[in-house]
JSON list of C-alpha atoms in Angstrom, two decimals:
[
{"chain": "A", "resi": 1, "resn": "UNK", "atom": "CA", "xyz": [56.70, 21.91, -31.01]},
{"chain": "A", "resi": 2, "resn": "UNK", "atom": "CA", "xyz": [57.92, 25.53, -31.09]},
{"chain": "A", "resi": 3, "resn": "UNK", "atom": "CA", "xyz": [55.74, 28.59, -30.56]},
{"chain": "A", "resi": 4, "resn": "UNK", "atom": "CA", "xyz": [55.52, 29.28, -34.29]},
{"chain": "A", "resi": 5, "resn": "UNK", "atom": "CA", "xyz": [54.20, 25.79, -35.01]},
{"chain": "A", "resi": 6, "resn": "UNK", "atom": "CA", "xyz": [51.65, 26.04, -32.18]},
{"chain": "A", "resi": 7, "resn": "UNK", "atom": "CA", "xyz": [50.49, 29.46, -33.39]},
{"chain": "A", "resi": 8, "resn": "UNK", "atom": "CA", "xyz": [50.07, 28.13, -36.93]},
{"chain": "A", "resi": 9, "resn": "UNK", "atom": "CA", "xyz": [47.97, 25.22, -35.71]},
{"chain": "A", "resi": 10, "resn": "UNK", "atom": "CA", "xyz": [45.75, 27.52, -33.67]},
{"chain": "A", "resi": 11, "resn": "UNK", "atom": "CA", "xyz": [45.36, 29.80, -36.69]},
{"chain": "A", "resi": 12, "resn": "UNK", "atom": "CA", "xyz": [44.32, 26.91, -38.90]},
{"chain": "A", "resi": 13, "resn": "UNK", "atom": "CA", "xyz": [41.72, 25.72, -36.34]},
{"chain": "A", "resi": 14, "resn": "UNK", "atom": "CA", "xyz": [40.28, 29.21, -35.99]},
{"chain": "A", "resi": 15, "resn": "UNK", "atom": "CA", "xyz": [40.13, 29.72, -39.74]},
{"chain": "A", "resi": 16, "resn": "UNK", "atom": "CA", "xyz": [38.43, 26.34, -40.15]},
{"chain": "A", "resi": 17, "resn": "UNK", "atom": "CA", "xyz": [35.81, 27.04, -37.47]},
{"chain": "A", "resi": 18, "resn": "UNK", "atom": "CA", "xyz": [35.65, 30.76, -36.49]},
{"chain": "A", "resi": 19, "resn": "UNK", "atom": "CA", "xyz": [32.35, 30.24, -34.63]},
{"chain": "A", "resi": 20, "resn": "UNK", "atom": "CA", "xyz": [34.36, 28.67, -31.82]},
{"chain": "A", "resi": 21, "resn": "UNK", "atom": "CA", "xyz": [35.56, 32.18, -30.97]},
{"chain": "A", "resi": 22, "resn": "UNK", "atom": "CA", "xyz": [32.43, 34.08, -31.96]},
{"chain": "A", "resi": 23, "resn": "UNK", "atom": "CA", "xyz": [30.27, 31.96, -29.68]},
{"chain": "A", "resi": 24, "resn": "UNK", "atom": "CA", "xyz": [32.54, 32.38, -26.66]},
{"chain": "A", "resi": 25, "resn": "UNK", "atom": "CA", "xyz": [31.59, 35.60, -24.82]},
{"chain": "A", "resi": 26, "resn": "UNK", "atom": "CA", "xyz": [34.63, 35.60, -22.54]},
{"chain": "A", "resi": 27, "resn": "UNK", "atom": "CA", "xyz": [37.05, 35.05, -25.42]},
{"chain": "A", "resi": 28, "resn": "UNK", "atom": "CA", "xyz": [35.43, 37.79, -27.52]},
{"chain": "A", "resi": 29, "resn": "UNK", "atom": "CA", "xyz": [35.58, 40.18, -24.57]},
{"chain": "A", "resi": 30, "resn": "UNK", "atom": "CA", "xyz": [39.31, 39.43, -24.14]},
{"chain": "A", "resi": 31, "resn": "UNK", "atom": "CA", "xyz": [39.95, 40.08, -27.84]},
{"chain": "A", "resi": 32, "resn": "UNK", "atom": "CA", "xyz": [38.09, 43.40, -27.71]},
{"chain": "A", "resi": 33, "resn": "UNK", "atom": "CA", "xyz": [40.05, 44.46, -24.64]},
{"chain": "A", "resi": 34, "resn": "UNK", "atom": "CA", "xyz": [43.34, 43.54, -26.33]},
{"chain": "A", "resi": 35, "resn": "UNK", "atom": "CA", "xyz": [42.32, 45.50, -29.45]},
{"chain": "A", "resi": 36, "resn": "UNK", "atom": "CA", "xyz": [41.51, 48.59, -27.39]},
{"chain": "A", "resi": 37, "resn": "UNK", "atom": "CA", "xyz": [44.88, 48.43, -25.62]},
{"chain": "A", "resi": 38, "resn": "UNK", "atom": "CA", "xyz": [46.70, 48.09, -28.94]},
{"chain": "A", "resi": 39, "resn": "UNK", "atom": "CA", "xyz": [44.92, 51.16, -30.31]},
{"chain": "A", "resi": 40, "resn": "UNK", "atom": "CA", "xyz": [45.98, 53.33, -27.41]},
{"chain": "A", "resi": 41, "resn": "UNK", "atom": "CA", "xyz": [44.02, 55.49, -24.99]},
{"chain": "A", "resi": 42, "resn": "UNK", "atom": "CA", "xyz": [43.51, 58.39, -27.40]},
{"chain": "A", "resi": 43, "resn": "UNK", "atom": "CA", "xyz": [41.52, 56.38, -29.94]},
{"chain": "A", "resi": 44, "resn": "UNK", "atom": "CA", "xyz": [37.84, 55.62, -29.39]},
{"chain": "A", "resi": 45, "resn": "UNK", "atom": "CA", "xyz": [36.84, 52.21, -30.67]},
{"chain": "A", "resi": 46, "resn": "UNK", "atom": "CA", "xyz": [33.21, 52.73, -31.64]},
{"chain": "A", "resi": 47, "resn": "UNK", "atom": "CA", "xyz": [32.92, 49.17, -32.80]},
{"chain": "A", "resi": 48, "resn": "UNK", "atom": "CA", "xyz": [34.01, 47.90, -29.39]},
{"chain": "A", "resi": 49, "resn": "UNK", "atom": "CA", "xyz": [31.51, 50.17, -27.65]},
{"chain": "A", "resi": 50, "resn": "UNK", "atom": "CA", "xyz": [28.75, 48.92, -29.91]},
{"chain": "A", "resi": 51, "resn": "UNK", "atom": "CA", "xyz": [29.68, 45.31, -29.23]},
{"chain": "A", "resi": 52, "resn": "UNK", "atom": "CA", "xyz": [29.61, 45.91, -25.48]},
{"chain": "A", "resi": 53, "resn": "UNK", "atom": "CA", "xyz": [26.13, 47.41, -25.77]},
{"chain": "A", "resi": 54, "resn": "UNK", "atom": "CA", "xyz": [24.96, 44.50, -27.89]},
{"chain": "A", "resi": 55, "resn": "UNK", "atom": "CA", "xyz": [26.43, 42.08, -25.38]},
{"chain": "A", "resi": 56, "resn": "UNK", "atom": "CA", "xyz": [24.60, 43.73, -22.49]},
{"chain": "A", "resi": 57, "resn": "UNK", "atom": "CA", "xyz": [21.37, 43.68, -24.49]},
{"chain": "A", "resi": 58, "resn": "UNK", "atom": "CA", "xyz": [21.89, 39.99, -25.27]},
{"chain": "A", "resi": 59, "resn": "UNK", "atom": "CA", "xyz": [22.41, 39.24, -21.59]},
{"chain": "A", "resi": 60, "resn": "UNK", "atom": "CA", "xyz": [19.15, 41.01, -20.74]},
{"chain": "A", "resi": 61, "resn": "UNK", "atom": "CA", "xyz": [17.30, 39.10, -23.44]},
{"chain": "A", "resi": 62, "resn": "UNK", "atom": "CA", "xyz": [18.69, 35.81, -22.15]},
{"chain": "A", "resi": 63, "resn": "UNK", "atom": "CA", "xyz": [17.58, 36.67, -18.60]},
{"chain": "A", "resi": 64, "resn": "UNK", "atom": "CA", "xyz": [14.10, 37.55, -19.87]},
{"chain": "A", "resi": 65, "resn": "UNK", "atom": "CA", "xyz": [13.96, 34.33, -21.86]},
{"chain": "A", "resi": 66, "resn": "UNK", "atom": "CA", "xyz": [14.87, 32.26, -18.81]},
{"chain": "A", "resi": 67, "resn": "UNK", "atom": "CA", "xyz": [12.25, 34.08, -16.71]},
{"chain": "A", "resi": 68, "resn": "UNK", "atom": "CA", "xyz": [9.51, 33.45, -19.30]},
{"chain": "A", "resi": 69, "resn": "UNK", "atom": "CA", "xyz": [10.44, 29.77, -19.58]},
{"chain": "A", "resi": 70, "resn": "UNK", "atom": "CA", "xyz": [10.45, 29.36, -15.79]},
{"chain": "A", "resi": 71, "resn": "UNK", "atom": "CA", "xyz": [7.05, 31.05, -15.50]},
{"chain": "A", "resi": 72, "resn": "UNK", "atom": "CA", "xyz": [5.62, 28.82, -18.25]},
{"chain": "A", "resi": 73, "resn": "UNK", "atom": "CA", "xyz": [6.83, 25.66, -16.52]},
{"chain": "A", "resi": 74, "resn": "UNK", "atom": "CA", "xyz": [5.46, 26.87, -13.18]},
{"chain": "A", "resi": 75, "resn": "UNK", "atom": "CA", "xyz": [2.09, 27.62, -14.72]},
{"chain": "A", "resi": 76, "resn": "UNK", "atom": "CA", "xyz": [1.99, 24.22, -16.43]},
{"chain": "A", "resi": 77, "resn": "UNK", "atom": "CA", "xyz": [2.84, 22.47, -13.16]},
{"chain": "A", "resi": 78, "resn": "UNK", "atom": "CA", "xyz": [0.11, 24.43, -11.37]},
{"chain": "A", "resi": 79, "resn": "UNK", "atom": "CA", "xyz": [-2.43, 23.54, -14.06]},
{"chain": "A", "resi": 80, "resn": "UNK", "atom": "CA", "xyz": [-1.56, 19.85, -13.74]},
{"chain": "A", "resi": 81, "resn": "UNK", "atom": "CA", "xyz": [-2.00, 20.04, -9.97]},
{"chain": "A", "resi": 82, "resn": "UNK", "atom": "CA", "xyz": [-5.44, 21.59, -10.26]},
{"chain": "A", "resi": 83, "resn": "UNK", "atom": "CA", "xyz": [-6.56, 19.06, -12.87]},
{"chain": "A", "resi": 84, "resn": "UNK", "atom": "CA", "xyz": [-5.36, 16.14, -10.72]},
{"chain": "A", "resi": 85, "resn": "UNK", "atom": "CA", "xyz": [-7.12, 17.56, -7.66]},
{"chain": "A", "resi": 86, "resn": "UNK", "atom": "CA", "xyz": [-10.41, 17.96, -9.53]},
{"chain": "A", "resi": 87, "resn": "UNK", "atom": "CA", "xyz": [-10.26, 14.44, -10.95]},
{"chain": "A", "resi": 88, "resn": "UNK", "atom": "CA", "xyz": [-9.54, 13.02, -7.50]},
{"chain": "A", "resi": 89, "resn": "UNK", "atom": "CA", "xyz": [-12.39, 15.05, -6.02]},
{"chain": "A", "resi": 90, "resn": "UNK", "atom": "CA", "xyz": [-14.85, 13.58, -8.54]},
{"chain": "A", "resi": 91, "resn": "UNK", "atom": "CA", "xyz": [-14.05, 10.05, -7.35]},
{"chain": "A", "resi": 92, "resn": "UNK", "atom": "CA", "xyz": [-15.90, 10.48, -4.05]},
{"chain": "A", "resi": 93, "resn": "UNK", "atom": "CA", "xyz": [-18.95, 8.23, -3.72]},
{"chain": "A", "resi": 94, "resn": "UNK", "atom": "CA", "xyz": [-20.56, 10.06, -0.80]},
{"chain": "A", "resi": 95, "resn": "UNK", "atom": "CA", "xyz": [-20.12, 13.29, 1.13]},
{"chain": "A", "resi": 96, "resn": "UNK", "atom": "CA", "xyz": [-18.14, 11.70, 3.96]},
{"chain": "A", "resi": 97, "resn": "UNK", "atom": "CA", "xyz": [-15.58, 10.24, 1.56]},
{"chain": "A", "resi": 98, "resn": "UNK", "atom": "CA", "xyz": [-15.54, 13.59, -0.25]},
{"chain": "A", "resi": 99, "resn": "UNK", "atom": "CA", "xyz": [-14.53, 15.33, 2.99]},
{"chain": "A", "resi": 100, "resn": "UNK", "atom": "CA", "xyz": [-11.88, 12.70, 3.72]},
{"chain": "A", "resi": 101, "resn": "UNK", "atom": "CA", "xyz": [-10.41, 13.23, 0.26]},
{"chain": "A", "resi": 102, "resn": "UNK", "atom": "CA", "xyz": [-10.41, 16.96, 0.86]},
{"chain": "A", "resi": 103, "resn": "UNK", "atom": "CA", "xyz": [-8.30, 16.84, 4.01]},
{"chain": "A", "resi": 104, "resn": "UNK", "atom": "CA", "xyz": [-5.91, 14.14, 2.79]},
{"chain": "A", "resi": 105, "resn": "UNK", "atom": "CA", "xyz": [-5.49, 13.46, -0.94]},
{"chain": "A", "resi": 106, "resn": "UNK", "atom": "CA", "xyz": [-6.50, 16.92, -2.19]},
{"chain": "A", "resi": 107, "resn": "UNK", "atom": "CA", "xyz": [-4.22, 18.61, 0.33]},
{"chain": "A", "resi": 108, "resn": "UNK", "atom": "CA", "xyz": [-1.31, 16.42, -0.80]},
{"chain": "A", "resi": 109, "resn": "UNK", "atom": "CA", "xyz": [-1.93, 17.05, -4.49]},
{"chain": "A", "resi": 110, "resn": "UNK", "atom": "CA", "xyz": [-2.13, 20.82, -3.98]},
{"chain": "A", "resi": 111, "resn": "UNK", "atom": "CA", "xyz": [0.90, 20.71, -1.64]},
{"chain": "A", "resi": 112, "resn": "UNK", "atom": "CA", "xyz": [-0.78, 22.58, 1.18]},
{"chain": "A", "resi": 113, "resn": "UNK", "atom": "CA", "xyz": [-0.73, 21.82, 4.90]},
{"chain": "A", "resi": 114, "resn": "UNK", "atom": "CA", "xyz": [-4.41, 22.28, 5.65]},
{"chain": "A", "resi": 115, "resn": "UNK", "atom": "CA", "xyz": [-7.75, 22.42, 3.81]},
{"chain": "A", "resi": 116, "resn": "UNK", "atom": "CA", "xyz": [-10.93, 23.77, 5.39]},
{"chain": "A", "resi": 117, "resn": "UNK", "atom": "CA", "xyz": [-14.47, 23.97, 4.04]},
{"chain": "A", "resi": 118, "resn": "UNK", "atom": "CA", "xyz": [-16.47, 26.70, 5.76]},
{"chain": "A", "resi": 119, "resn": "UNK", "atom": "CA", "xyz": [-20.27, 26.46, 5.56]},
{"chain": "A", "resi": 120, "resn": "UNK", "atom": "CA", "xyz": [-22.52, 29.15, 6.94]},
{"chain": "A", "resi": 121, "resn": "UNK", "atom": "CA", "xyz": [-25.62, 28.07, 8.83]},
{"chain": "A", "resi": 122, "resn": "UNK", "atom": "CA", "xyz": [-28.24, 29.92, 10.83]},
{"chain": "A", "resi": 123, "resn": "UNK", "atom": "CA", "xyz": [-27.84, 27.36, 13.62]},
{"chain": "A", "resi": 124, "resn": "UNK", "atom": "CA", "xyz": [-24.14, 28.24, 13.99]},
{"chain": "A", "resi": 125, "resn": "UNK", "atom": "CA", "xyz": [-23.23, 24.99, 15.78]},
{"chain": "A", "resi": 126, "resn": "UNK", "atom": "CA", "xyz": [-22.02, 21.55, 14.73]},
{"chain": "A", "resi": 127, "resn": "UNK", "atom": "CA", "xyz": [-24.35, 18.64, 15.30]},
{"chain": "A", "resi": 128, "resn": "UNK", "atom": "CA", "xyz": [-23.37, 14.98, 15.67]},
{"chain": "A", "resi": 129, "resn": "UNK", "atom": "CA", "xyz": [-23.74, 14.30, 11.95]},
{"chain": "A", "resi": 130, "resn": "UNK", "atom": "CA", "xyz": [-21.38, 17.13, 11.05]},
{"chain": "A", "resi": 131, "resn": "UNK", "atom": "CA", "xyz": [-18.89, 16.07, 13.72]},
{"chain": "A", "resi": 132, "resn": "UNK", "atom": "CA", "xyz": [-18.36, 12.79, 11.85]},
{"chain": "A", "resi": 133, "resn": "UNK", "atom": "CA", "xyz": [-16.95, 14.74, 8.92]},
{"chain": "A", "resi": 134, "resn": "UNK", "atom": "CA", "xyz": [-13.83, 15.75, 10.83]},
{"chain": "A", "resi": 135, "resn": "UNK", "atom": "CA", "xyz": [-11.97, 19.02, 11.28]},
{"chain": "A", "resi": 136, "resn": "UNK", "atom": "CA", "xyz": [-12.01, 19.83, 7.57]},
{"chain": "A", "resi": 137, "resn": "UNK", "atom": "CA", "xyz": [-15.57, 21.13, 7.92]},
{"chain": "A", "resi": 138, "resn": "UNK", "atom": "CA", "xyz": [-16.05, 24.42, 9.75]},
{"chain": "A", "resi": 139, "resn": "UNK", "atom": "CA", "xyz": [-19.53, 25.69, 10.60]},
{"chain": "A", "resi": 140, "resn": "UNK", "atom": "CA", "xyz": [-20.02, 29.44, 11.02]},
{"chain": "A", "resi": 141, "resn": "UNK", "atom": "CA", "xyz": [-22.84, 31.94, 11.34]},
{"chain": "A", "resi": 142, "resn": "UNK", "atom": "CA", "xyz": [-24.30, 34.03, 8.51]},
{"chain": "A", "resi": 143, "resn": "UNK", "atom": "CA", "xyz": [-21.96, 36.73, 7.23]},
{"chain": "A", "resi": 144, "resn": "UNK", "atom": "CA", "xyz": [-18.79, 35.01, 8.43]},
{"chain": "A", "resi": 145, "resn": "UNK", "atom": "CA", "xyz": [-17.43, 34.31, 4.93]},
{"chain": "A", "resi": 146, "resn": "UNK", "atom": "CA", "xyz": [-17.78, 37.90, 3.78]},
{"chain": "A", "resi": 147, "resn": "UNK", "atom": "CA", "xyz": [-16.20, 39.34, 6.93]},
{"chain": "A", "resi": 148, "resn": "UNK", "atom": "CA", "xyz": [-13.34, 36.84, 7.01]},
{"chain": "A", "resi": 149, "resn": "UNK", "atom": "CA", "xyz": [-12.42, 37.36, 3.37]},
{"chain": "A", "resi": 150, "resn": "UNK", "atom": "CA", "xyz": [-12.67, 41.12, 3.78]},
{"chain": "A", "resi": 151, "resn": "UNK", "atom": "CA", "xyz": [-10.05, 41.06, 6.54]},
{"chain": "A", "resi": 152, "resn": "UNK", "atom": "CA", "xyz": [-8.72, 44.02, 8.49]},
{"chain": "A", "resi": 153, "resn": "UNK", "atom": "CA", "xyz": [-8.73, 46.48, 5.56]},
{"chain": "A", "resi": 154, "resn": "UNK", "atom": "CA", "xyz": [-12.53, 46.41, 5.33]},
{"chain": "A", "resi": 155, "resn": "UNK", "atom": "CA", "xyz": [-12.68, 46.62, 1.54]},
{"chain": "A", "resi": 156, "resn": "UNK", "atom": "CA", "xyz": [-14.93, 44.29, -0.49]},
{"chain": "A", "resi": 157, "resn": "UNK", "atom": "CA", "xyz": [-13.13, 40.99, -0.99]},
{"chain": "A", "resi": 158, "resn": "UNK", "atom": "CA", "xyz": [-12.40, 39.41, -4.37]},
{"chain": "A", "resi": 159, "resn": "UNK", "atom": "CA", "xyz": [-13.65, 35.87, -5.14]},
{"chain": "A", "resi": 160, "resn": "UNK", "atom": "CA", "xyz": [-10.14, 34.55, -4.41]},
{"chain": "A", "resi": 161, "resn": "UNK", "atom": "CA", "xyz": [-7.96, 36.13, -1.73]},
{"chain": "A", "resi": 162, "resn": "UNK", "atom": "CA", "xyz": [-4.30, 35.25, -1.09]},
{"chain": "A", "resi": 163, "resn": "UNK", "atom": "CA", "xyz": [-2.69, 36.56, 2.08]},
{"chain": "A", "resi": 164, "resn": "UNK", "atom": "CA", "xyz": [-0.85, 35.84, 5.30]},
{"chain": "A", "resi": 165, "resn": "UNK", "atom": "CA", "xyz": [-2.95, 34.61, 8.19]},
{"chain": "A", "resi": 166, "resn": "UNK", "atom": "CA", "xyz": [-4.00, 36.86, 11.06]},
{"chain": "A", "resi": 167, "resn": "UNK", "atom": "CA", "xyz": [-5.44, 36.48, 14.55]},
{"chain": "A", "resi": 168, "resn": "UNK", "atom": "CA", "xyz": [-8.94, 35.61, 13.29]},
{"chain": "A", "resi": 169, "resn": "UNK", "atom": "CA", "xyz": [-7.63, 32.54, 11.43]},
{"chain": "A", "resi": 170, "resn": "UNK", "atom": "CA", "xyz": [-8.12, 30.44, 14.58]},
{"chain": "A", "resi": 171, "resn": "UNK", "atom": "CA", "xyz": [-11.84, 30.45, 13.74]},
{"chain": "A", "resi": 172, "resn": "UNK", "atom": "CA", "xyz": [-11.01, 28.52, 10.56]},
{"chain": "A", "resi": 173, "resn": "UNK", "atom": "CA", "xyz": [-7.92, 26.45, 11.40]},
{"chain": "A", "resi": 174, "resn": "UNK", "atom": "CA", "xyz": [-8.48, 25.89, 15.11]},
{"chain": "A", "resi": 175, "resn": "UNK", "atom": "CA", "xyz": [-5.29, 24.80, 16.94]},
{"chain": "A", "resi": 176, "resn": "UNK", "atom": "CA", "xyz": [-3.48, 24.56, 13.58]},
{"chain": "A", "resi": 177, "resn": "UNK", "atom": "CA", "xyz": [-3.63, 28.37, 13.39]},
{"chain": "A", "resi": 178, "resn": "UNK", "atom": "CA", "xyz": [-0.50, 28.37, 15.58]},
{"chain": "A", "resi": 179, "resn": "UNK", "atom": "CA", "xyz": [1.61, 27.22, 12.64]},
{"chain": "A", "resi": 180, "resn": "UNK", "atom": "CA", "xyz": [-0.43, 28.07, 9.51]},
{"chain": "A", "resi": 181, "resn": "UNK", "atom": "CA", "xyz": [1.14, 31.25, 8.14]},
{"chain": "A", "resi": 182, "resn": "UNK", "atom": "CA", "xyz": [-0.54, 31.94, 4.78]},
{"chain": "A", "resi": 183, "resn": "UNK", "atom": "CA", "xyz": [-3.92, 31.12, 3.27]},
{"chain": "A", "resi": 184, "resn": "UNK", "atom": "CA", "xyz": [-5.86, 31.04, 0.01]},
{"chain": "A", "resi": 185, "resn": "UNK", "atom": "CA", "xyz": [-9.55, 31.89, 0.40]},
{"chain": "A", "resi": 186, "resn": "UNK", "atom": "CA", "xyz": [-12.10, 30.96, -2.26]},
{"chain": "A", "resi": 187, "resn": "UNK", "atom": "CA", "xyz": [-15.70, 32.10, -1.96]},
{"chain": "A", "resi": 188, "resn": "UNK", "atom": "CA", "xyz": [-18.23, 29.42, -2.94]},
{"chain": "A", "resi": 189, "resn": "UNK", "atom": "CA", "xyz": [-21.62, 30.09, -4.48]},
{"chain": "A", "resi": 190, "resn": "UNK", "atom": "CA", "xyz": [-23.67, 27.10, -3.31]},
{"chain": "A", "resi": 191, "resn": "UNK", "atom": "CA", "xyz": [-26.78, 27.93, -5.27]},
{"chain": "A", "resi": 192, "resn": "UNK", "atom": "CA", "xyz": [-29.91, 30.01, -5.00]},
{"chain": "A", "resi": 193, "resn": "UNK", "atom": "CA", "xyz": [-31.42, 30.18, -1.54]},
{"chain": "A", "resi": 194, "resn": "UNK", "atom": "CA", "xyz": [-28.29, 28.89, 0.19]},
{"chain": "A", "resi": 195, "resn": "UNK", "atom": "CA", "xyz": [-25.76, 30.79, 2.28]},
{"chain": "A", "resi": 196, "resn": "UNK", "atom": "CA", "xyz": [-22.27, 31.10, 0.75]},
{"chain": "A", "resi": 197, "resn": "UNK", "atom": "CA", "xyz": [-19.37, 28.87, 1.64]},
{"chain": "A", "resi": 198, "resn": "UNK", "atom": "CA", "xyz": [-15.60, 29.25, 1.60]},
{"chain": "A", "resi": 199, "resn": "UNK", "atom": "CA", "xyz": [-12.78, 26.89, 0.72]},
{"chain": "A", "resi": 200, "resn": "UNK", "atom": "CA", "xyz": [-9.54, 27.66, 2.54]},
{"chain": "A", "resi": 201, "resn": "UNK", "atom": "CA", "xyz": [-6.07, 26.33, 1.77]},
{"chain": "A", "resi": 202, "resn": "UNK", "atom": "CA", "xyz": [-3.51, 26.87, 4.51]},
{"chain": "A", "resi": 203, "resn": "UNK", "atom": "CA", "xyz": [0.27, 26.68, 4.33]},
{"chain": "A", "resi": 204, "resn": "UNK", "atom": "CA", "xyz": [3.01, 26.72, 6.94]},
{"chain": "A", "resi": 205, "resn": "UNK", "atom": "CA", "xyz": [5.15, 28.76, 4.54]},
{"chain": "A", "resi": 206, "resn": "UNK", "atom": "CA", "xyz": [4.28, 32.43, 5.03]},
{"chain": "A", "resi": 207, "resn": "UNK", "atom": "CA", "xyz": [5.13, 33.16, 1.38]},
{"chain": "A", "resi": 208, "resn": "UNK", "atom": "CA", "xyz": [3.25, 30.31, -0.29]},
{"chain": "A", "resi": 209, "resn": "UNK", "atom": "CA", "xyz": [0.16, 32.50, -0.81]},
{"chain": "A", "resi": 210, "resn": "UNK", "atom": "CA", "xyz": [0.81, 36.16, -1.57]},
{"chain": "A", "resi": 211, "resn": "UNK", "atom": "CA", "xyz": [-1.49, 38.92, -2.89]},
{"chain": "A", "resi": 212, "resn": "UNK", "atom": "CA", "xyz": [0.81, 39.45, -5.88]},
{"chain": "A", "resi": 213, "resn": "UNK", "atom": "CA", "xyz": [0.22, 35.92, -7.21]},
{"chain": "A", "resi": 214, "resn": "UNK", "atom": "CA", "xyz": [-2.26, 35.06, -9.95]},
{"chain": "A", "resi": 215, "resn": "UNK", "atom": "CA", "xyz": [-5.58, 33.52, -8.94]},
{"chain": "A", "resi": 216, "resn": "UNK", "atom": "CA", "xyz": [-6.91, 32.13, -12.24]},
{"chain": "A", "resi": 217, "resn": "UNK", "atom": "CA", "xyz": [-6.15, 28.48, -11.44]},
{"chain": "A", "resi": 218, "resn": "UNK", "atom": "CA", "xyz": [-7.58, 28.71, -7.93]},
{"chain": "A", "resi": 219, "resn": "UNK", "atom": "CA", "xyz": [-10.65, 30.44, -9.36]},
{"chain": "A", "resi": 220, "resn": "UNK", "atom": "CA", "xyz": [-11.11, 27.52, -11.75]},
{"chain": "A", "resi": 221, "resn": "UNK", "atom": "CA", "xyz": [-10.69, 25.02, -8.92]},
{"chain": "A", "resi": 222, "resn": "UNK", "atom": "CA", "xyz": [-13.22, 26.90, -6.78]},
{"chain": "A", "resi": 223, "resn": "UNK", "atom": "CA", "xyz": [-15.71, 26.80, -9.68]},
{"chain": "A", "resi": 224, "resn": "UNK", "atom": "CA", "xyz": [-15.38, 23.02, -9.97]},
{"chain": "A", "resi": 225, "resn": "UNK", "atom": "CA", "xyz": [-15.54, 22.61, -6.21]},
{"chain": "A", "resi": 226, "resn": "UNK", "atom": "CA", "xyz": [-18.71, 24.67, -5.73]},
{"chain": "A", "resi": 227, "resn": "UNK", "atom": "CA", "xyz": [-20.49, 22.73, -8.47]},
{"chain": "A", "resi": 228, "resn": "UNK", "atom": "CA", "xyz": [-19.55, 19.49, -6.73]},
{"chain": "A", "resi": 229, "resn": "UNK", "atom": "CA", "xyz": [-20.83, 20.90, -3.44]},
{"chain": "A", "resi": 230, "resn": "UNK", "atom": "CA", "xyz": [-24.16, 21.83, -5.03]},
{"chain": "A", "resi": 231, "resn": "UNK", "atom": "CA", "xyz": [-24.56, 18.22, -6.10]},
{"chain": "A", "resi": 232, "resn": "UNK", "atom": "CA", "xyz": [-23.94, 16.93, -2.58]},
{"chain": "A", "resi": 233, "resn": "UNK", "atom": "CA", "xyz": [-26.26, 19.52, -1.05]},
{"chain": "A", "resi": 234, "resn": "UNK", "atom": "CA", "xyz": [-29.01, 18.59, -3.49]},
{"chain": "A", "resi": 235, "resn": "UNK", "atom": "CA", "xyz": [-28.73, 14.97, -2.36]},
{"chain": "A", "resi": 236, "resn": "UNK", "atom": "CA", "xyz": [-28.80, 15.85, 1.34]}
]
């Protein structure tokens, strides 16, 4: 087939379905460039300039669209994780099994490397009964939760704090503090007349918990957790 026949076939295909060209950004850009060259350097193609601007705007909109979709999927995945963790937590039949679920199943569902429950007590020491509950339970003196969540900056802490760990984290994580690099702290209101508690999620990844992240889901989880803890404390 000669060049004339090939050109005629291409023309017929384009005329039959022009969207093939209009939907191809690279092909449209090549056509605009060829048009500008044919017009010469002394002629300003306002239509070409406008199309370039529209193309850049379209690219920005597509990037924004992808970002919004990714954020929506991430939020949905996080919501599902929290719901699964709460449902699993409600399956515990006694406080010992509740603590075992916390350090194993709940940690796996939330994809964290360590979970600690800090309870303040005026005694400040662990007795034999508490020792049976494993390393997930940390006993501390009055005021520990407030000071730990406040951190080095000394400002009043929010109900949920996301940050990298620091030297004091050994009081919560023990030997694991050597490799835990970020933490999520959730203050627990255990009811009237009781000292506060704190739920701590620890991660080896230093960027898993950052101050710039949202805390709504963790706040919801903390609310469900503290209500469960009040039930166990009432039965104690």
